[in-house]
GROMACS .gro file of C-alpha atoms in nm:
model
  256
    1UNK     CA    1  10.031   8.011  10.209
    2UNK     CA    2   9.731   8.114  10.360
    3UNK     CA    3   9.410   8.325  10.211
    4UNK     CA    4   9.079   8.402  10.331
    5UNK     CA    5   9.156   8.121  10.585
    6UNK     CA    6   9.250   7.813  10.357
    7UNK     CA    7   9.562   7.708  10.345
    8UNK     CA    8   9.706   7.665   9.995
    9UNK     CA    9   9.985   7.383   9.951
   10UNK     CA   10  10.124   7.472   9.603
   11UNK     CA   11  10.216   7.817   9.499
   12UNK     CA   12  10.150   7.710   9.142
   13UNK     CA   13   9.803   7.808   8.993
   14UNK     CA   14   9.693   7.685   8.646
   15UNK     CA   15   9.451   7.838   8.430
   16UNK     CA   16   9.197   7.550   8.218
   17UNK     CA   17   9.185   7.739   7.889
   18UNK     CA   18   9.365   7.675   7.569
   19UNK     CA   19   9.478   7.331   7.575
   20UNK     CA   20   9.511   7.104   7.309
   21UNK     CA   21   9.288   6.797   7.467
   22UNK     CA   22   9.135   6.730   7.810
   23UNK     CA   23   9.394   6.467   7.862
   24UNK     CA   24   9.654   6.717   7.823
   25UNK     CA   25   9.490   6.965   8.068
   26UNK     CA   26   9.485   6.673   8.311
   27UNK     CA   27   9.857   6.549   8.306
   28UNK     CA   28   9.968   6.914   8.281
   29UNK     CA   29   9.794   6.936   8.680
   30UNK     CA   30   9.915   6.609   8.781
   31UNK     CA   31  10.329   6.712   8.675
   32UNK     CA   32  10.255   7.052   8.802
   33UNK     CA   33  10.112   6.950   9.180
   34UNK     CA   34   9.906   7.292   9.175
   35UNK     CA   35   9.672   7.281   9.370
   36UNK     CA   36   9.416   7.581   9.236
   37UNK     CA   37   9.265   7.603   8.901
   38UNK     CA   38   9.133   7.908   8.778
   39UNK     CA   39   8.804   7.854   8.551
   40UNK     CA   40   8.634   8.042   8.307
   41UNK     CA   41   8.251   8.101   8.429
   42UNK     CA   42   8.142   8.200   8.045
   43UNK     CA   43   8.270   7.837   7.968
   44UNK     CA   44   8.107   7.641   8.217
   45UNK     CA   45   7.770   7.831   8.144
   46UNK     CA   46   7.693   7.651   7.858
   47UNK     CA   47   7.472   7.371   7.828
   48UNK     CA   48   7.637   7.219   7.583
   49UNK     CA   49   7.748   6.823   7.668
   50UNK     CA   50   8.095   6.993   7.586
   51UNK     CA   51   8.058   7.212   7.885
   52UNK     CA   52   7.947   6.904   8.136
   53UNK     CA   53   8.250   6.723   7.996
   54UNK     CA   54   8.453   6.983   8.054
   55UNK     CA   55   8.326   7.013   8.437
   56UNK     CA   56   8.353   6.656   8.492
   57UNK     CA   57   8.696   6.646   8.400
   58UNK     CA   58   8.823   6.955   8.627
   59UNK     CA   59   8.610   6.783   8.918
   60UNK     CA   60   8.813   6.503   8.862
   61UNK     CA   61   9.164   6.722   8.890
   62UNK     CA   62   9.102   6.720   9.335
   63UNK     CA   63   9.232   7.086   9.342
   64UNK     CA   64   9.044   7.397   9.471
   65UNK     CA   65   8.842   7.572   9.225
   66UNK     CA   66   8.887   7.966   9.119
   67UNK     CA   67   8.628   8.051   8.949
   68UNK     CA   68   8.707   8.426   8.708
   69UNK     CA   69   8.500   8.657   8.523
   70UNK     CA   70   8.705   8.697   8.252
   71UNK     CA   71   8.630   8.880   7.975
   72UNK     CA   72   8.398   9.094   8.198
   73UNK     CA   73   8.427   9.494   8.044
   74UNK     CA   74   8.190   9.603   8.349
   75UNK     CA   75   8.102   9.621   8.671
   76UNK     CA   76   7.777   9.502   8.616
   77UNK     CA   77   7.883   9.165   8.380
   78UNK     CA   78   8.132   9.090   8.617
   79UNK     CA   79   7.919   9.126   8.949
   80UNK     CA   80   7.671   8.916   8.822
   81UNK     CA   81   7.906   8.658   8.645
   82UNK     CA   82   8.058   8.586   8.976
   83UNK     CA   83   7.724   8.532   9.107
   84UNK     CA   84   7.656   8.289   8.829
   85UNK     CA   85   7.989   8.130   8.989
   86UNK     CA   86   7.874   8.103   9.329
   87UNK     CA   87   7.585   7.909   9.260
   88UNK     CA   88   7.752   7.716   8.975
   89UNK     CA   89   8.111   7.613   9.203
   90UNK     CA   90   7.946   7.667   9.516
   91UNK     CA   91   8.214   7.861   9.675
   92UNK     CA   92   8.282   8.218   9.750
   93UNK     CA   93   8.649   8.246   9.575
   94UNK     CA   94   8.625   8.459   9.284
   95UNK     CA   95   8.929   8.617   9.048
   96UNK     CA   96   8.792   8.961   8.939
   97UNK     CA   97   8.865   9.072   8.627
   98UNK     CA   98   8.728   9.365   8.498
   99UNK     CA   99   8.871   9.413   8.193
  100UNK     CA  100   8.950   9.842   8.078
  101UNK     CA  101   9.140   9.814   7.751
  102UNK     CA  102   9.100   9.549   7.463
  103UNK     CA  103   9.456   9.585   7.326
  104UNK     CA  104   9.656   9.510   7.658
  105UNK     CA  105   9.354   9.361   7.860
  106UNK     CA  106   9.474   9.613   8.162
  107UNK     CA  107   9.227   9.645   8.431
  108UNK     CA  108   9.006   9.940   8.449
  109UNK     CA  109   9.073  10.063   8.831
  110UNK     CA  110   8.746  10.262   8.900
  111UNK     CA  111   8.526   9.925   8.778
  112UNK     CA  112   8.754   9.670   8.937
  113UNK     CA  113   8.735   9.861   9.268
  114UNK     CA  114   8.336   9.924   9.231
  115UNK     CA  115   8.320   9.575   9.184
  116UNK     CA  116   8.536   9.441   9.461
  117UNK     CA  117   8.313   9.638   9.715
  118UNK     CA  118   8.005   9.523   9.573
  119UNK     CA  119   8.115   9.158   9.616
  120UNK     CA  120   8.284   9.175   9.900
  121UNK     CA  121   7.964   9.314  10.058
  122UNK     CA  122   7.782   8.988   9.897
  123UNK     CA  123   7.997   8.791  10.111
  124UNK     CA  124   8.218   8.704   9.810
  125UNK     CA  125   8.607   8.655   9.867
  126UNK     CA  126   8.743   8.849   9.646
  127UNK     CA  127   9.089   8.777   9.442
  128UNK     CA  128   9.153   9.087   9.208
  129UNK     CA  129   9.372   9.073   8.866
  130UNK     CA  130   9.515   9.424   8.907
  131UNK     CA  131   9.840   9.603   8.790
  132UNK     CA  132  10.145   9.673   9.046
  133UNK     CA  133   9.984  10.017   9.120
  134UNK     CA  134  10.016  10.121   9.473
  135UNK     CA  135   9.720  10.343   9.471
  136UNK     CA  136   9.491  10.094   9.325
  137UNK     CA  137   9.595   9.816   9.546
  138UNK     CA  138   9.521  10.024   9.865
  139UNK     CA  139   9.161  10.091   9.759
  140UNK     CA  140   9.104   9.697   9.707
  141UNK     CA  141   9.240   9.623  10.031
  142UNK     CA  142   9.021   9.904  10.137
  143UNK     CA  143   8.772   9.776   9.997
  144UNK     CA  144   8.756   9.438  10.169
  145UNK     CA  145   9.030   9.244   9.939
  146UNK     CA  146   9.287   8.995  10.172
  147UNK     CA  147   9.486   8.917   9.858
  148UNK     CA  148   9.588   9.080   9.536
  149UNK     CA  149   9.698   8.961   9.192
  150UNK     CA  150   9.905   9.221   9.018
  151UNK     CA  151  10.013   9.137   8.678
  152UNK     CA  152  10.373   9.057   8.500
  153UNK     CA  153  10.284   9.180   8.165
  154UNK     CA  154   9.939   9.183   8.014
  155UNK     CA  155   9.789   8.892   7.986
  156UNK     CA  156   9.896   8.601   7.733
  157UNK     CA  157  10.166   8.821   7.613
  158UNK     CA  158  10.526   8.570   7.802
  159UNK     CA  159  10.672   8.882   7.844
  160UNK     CA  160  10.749   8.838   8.210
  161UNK     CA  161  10.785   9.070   8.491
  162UNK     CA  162  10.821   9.435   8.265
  163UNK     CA  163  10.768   9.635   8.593
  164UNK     CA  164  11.027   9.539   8.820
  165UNK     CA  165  11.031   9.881   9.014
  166UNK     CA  166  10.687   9.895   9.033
  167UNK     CA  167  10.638   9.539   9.178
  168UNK     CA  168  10.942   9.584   9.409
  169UNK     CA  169  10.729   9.846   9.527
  170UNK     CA  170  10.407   9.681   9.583
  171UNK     CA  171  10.540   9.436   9.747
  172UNK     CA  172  10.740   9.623   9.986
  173UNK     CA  173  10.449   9.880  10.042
  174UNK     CA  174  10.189   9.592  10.160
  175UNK     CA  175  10.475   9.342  10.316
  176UNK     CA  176  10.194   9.103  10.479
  177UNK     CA  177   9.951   9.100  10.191
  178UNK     CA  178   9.925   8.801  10.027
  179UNK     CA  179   9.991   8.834   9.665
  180UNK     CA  180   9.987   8.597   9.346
  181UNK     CA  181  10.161   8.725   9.040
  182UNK     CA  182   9.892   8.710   8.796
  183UNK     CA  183   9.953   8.674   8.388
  184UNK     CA  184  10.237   8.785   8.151
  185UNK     CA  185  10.462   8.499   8.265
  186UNK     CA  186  10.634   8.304   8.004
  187UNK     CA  187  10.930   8.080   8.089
  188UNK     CA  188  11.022   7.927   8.457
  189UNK     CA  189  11.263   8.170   8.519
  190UNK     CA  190  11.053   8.442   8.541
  191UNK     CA  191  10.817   8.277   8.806
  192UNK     CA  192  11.144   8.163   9.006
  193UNK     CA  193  11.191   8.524   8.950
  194UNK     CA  194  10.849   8.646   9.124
  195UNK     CA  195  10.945   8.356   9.398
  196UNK     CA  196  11.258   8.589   9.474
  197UNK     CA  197  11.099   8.878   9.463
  198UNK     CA  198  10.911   8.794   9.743
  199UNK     CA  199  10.561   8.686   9.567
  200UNK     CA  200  10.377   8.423   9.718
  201UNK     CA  201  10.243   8.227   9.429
  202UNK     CA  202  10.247   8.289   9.056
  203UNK     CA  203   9.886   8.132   8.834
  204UNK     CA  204   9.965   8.159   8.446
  205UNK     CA  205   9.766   7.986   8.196
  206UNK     CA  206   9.913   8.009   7.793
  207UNK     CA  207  10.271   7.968   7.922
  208UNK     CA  208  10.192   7.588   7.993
  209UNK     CA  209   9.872   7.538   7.759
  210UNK     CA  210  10.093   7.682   7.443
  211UNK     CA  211  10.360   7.499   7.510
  212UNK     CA  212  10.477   7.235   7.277
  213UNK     CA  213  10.469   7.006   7.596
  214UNK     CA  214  10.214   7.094   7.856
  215UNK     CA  215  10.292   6.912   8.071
  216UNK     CA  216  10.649   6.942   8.070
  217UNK     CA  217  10.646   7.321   8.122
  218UNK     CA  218  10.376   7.246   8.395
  219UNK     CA  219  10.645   7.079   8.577
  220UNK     CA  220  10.934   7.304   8.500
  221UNK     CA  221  10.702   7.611   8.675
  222UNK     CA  222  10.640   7.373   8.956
  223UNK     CA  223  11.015   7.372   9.032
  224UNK     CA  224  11.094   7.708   8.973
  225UNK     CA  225  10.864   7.840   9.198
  226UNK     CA  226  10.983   7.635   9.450
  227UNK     CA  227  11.351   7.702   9.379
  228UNK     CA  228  11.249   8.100   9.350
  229UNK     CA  229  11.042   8.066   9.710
  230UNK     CA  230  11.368   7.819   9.843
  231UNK     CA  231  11.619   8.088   9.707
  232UNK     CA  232  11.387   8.382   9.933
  233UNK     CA  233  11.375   8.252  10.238
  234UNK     CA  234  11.777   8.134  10.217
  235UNK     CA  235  11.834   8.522  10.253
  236UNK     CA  236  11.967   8.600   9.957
  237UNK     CA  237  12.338   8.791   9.924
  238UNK     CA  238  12.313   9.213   9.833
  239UNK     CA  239  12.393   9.280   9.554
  240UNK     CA  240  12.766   9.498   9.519
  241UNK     CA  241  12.892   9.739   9.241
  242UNK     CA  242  13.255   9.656   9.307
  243UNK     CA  243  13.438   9.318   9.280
  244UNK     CA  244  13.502   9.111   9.644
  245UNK     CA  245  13.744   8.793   9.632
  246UNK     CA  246  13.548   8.497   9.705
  247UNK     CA  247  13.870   8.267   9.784
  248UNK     CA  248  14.057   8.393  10.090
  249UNK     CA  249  14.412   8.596  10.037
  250UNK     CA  250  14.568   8.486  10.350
  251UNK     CA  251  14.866   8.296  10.274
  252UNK     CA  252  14.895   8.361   9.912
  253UNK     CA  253  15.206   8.384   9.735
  254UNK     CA  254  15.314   8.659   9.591
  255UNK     CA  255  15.510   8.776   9.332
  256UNK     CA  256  15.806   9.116   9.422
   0.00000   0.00000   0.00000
């Protein structure tokens, strides 16, 4: 997989939030093999030793760094968080969230595309959280966006891929886009799912961190995402309404 001209080598990504110790964080990369890790700008800001720690520790992981401005509510926090990012990570990657409704954390379109032009102007590569709205997705690619992140379900919820249609449909509608599946993901199935689908990388974060073994789960994503990319490009069978013998008839006996 290839974005903004670096090739990626796992289609795993892996949030840094929530886990239960920094020794946990780190084993739940090493199972996993991903080889991007999303982090929280608002966390490394602080000068706290805990923050340094913290910083030292995902230096230590070897993967490519993603920085996000979550938690953002406006084009203004979230264009100058990700400039905070650039100088702090040194790199132009950023995730854009800009965050339009505090109960399901969905994106608000008019700010996220406001402030995908702005940065993509500032030389930023740009890597939006969105939904699986057509509409929306054309005006960040517009806007300067190679790659787009539409969501499974809203973020930290494990409810999986809810909009099947509707990401059958962005994905068909922008076939040579790259795009990651972005939050709402729960269990391995549903990423092998995404992997199917025709996705061309899942990142989740509480899925692995909540789980009663990080690293575990980290490892059962890695696999599923590469059985669910394995499984795509084996050309899967159509599906049929009506029932087809799958053991030849020729030369069967039959009863008169």
């Amino acid at each position: 997989m290839q974005v903004y001209g670096k090739q990626i080598t796992s289609r795993l990504m892996l949030g840094t939030a929530q886990y239960p110790s920094p020794s946990v964080l780190a084993r739940a990369f090493q199972r996993s093999g991903a080889g991007v890790a999303t982090v929280s700008v608002r966390r490394e800001a602080g000068a706290d030793r805990a923050g340094t720690a913290f910083w030292d520790l995902v230096r230590d992981l070897d993967v490519t760094l993603l920085p996000n401005t979550a938690g953002c509510h406006s084009v203004r926090e979230a264009v100058t968080t990700a400039h905070m990012a650039r100088e702090l990570f040194d790199t132009p990657w950023i995730k854009l969230e800009v965050i339009g409704h505090a109960d399901t954390l969905q994106p608000d379109p008019f700010g996220l595309v406001e402030a995908a032009r702005i940065l993509t102007e500032d030389g930023f590569q740009v890597f939006p959280y969105t939904t699986e709205d057509v509409v929306l997705a054309d005006r960040l690619l517009s806007v300067g966006c190679e790659v787009l992140m539409p969501w499974g379900a809203p973020i930290g919820t494990g409810l999986g891929l809810t909009n099947v249609y509707g990401l059958r449909t962005i994905r068909a509608q922008f076939p040579d886009v790259p795009m990651v599946i972005d939050a709402g993901l729960g269990l391995p199935s549903q990423a092998a799912m995404a992997m199917e689908m025709g996705f061309d990388a899942v990142l989740l974060n509480t899925a692995v961190a909540k789980a009663g073994d990080p690293a575990a789960m980290a490892e059962a994503f890695a696999r599923a995402v590469e059985a669910g990319r394995l499984a795509r490009e084996a050309d899967p069978m159509e599906p049929r309404d009506m029932a087809a013998p799958s053991t030849p008839v020729i030369g069967k006996a039959f009863l008169t």
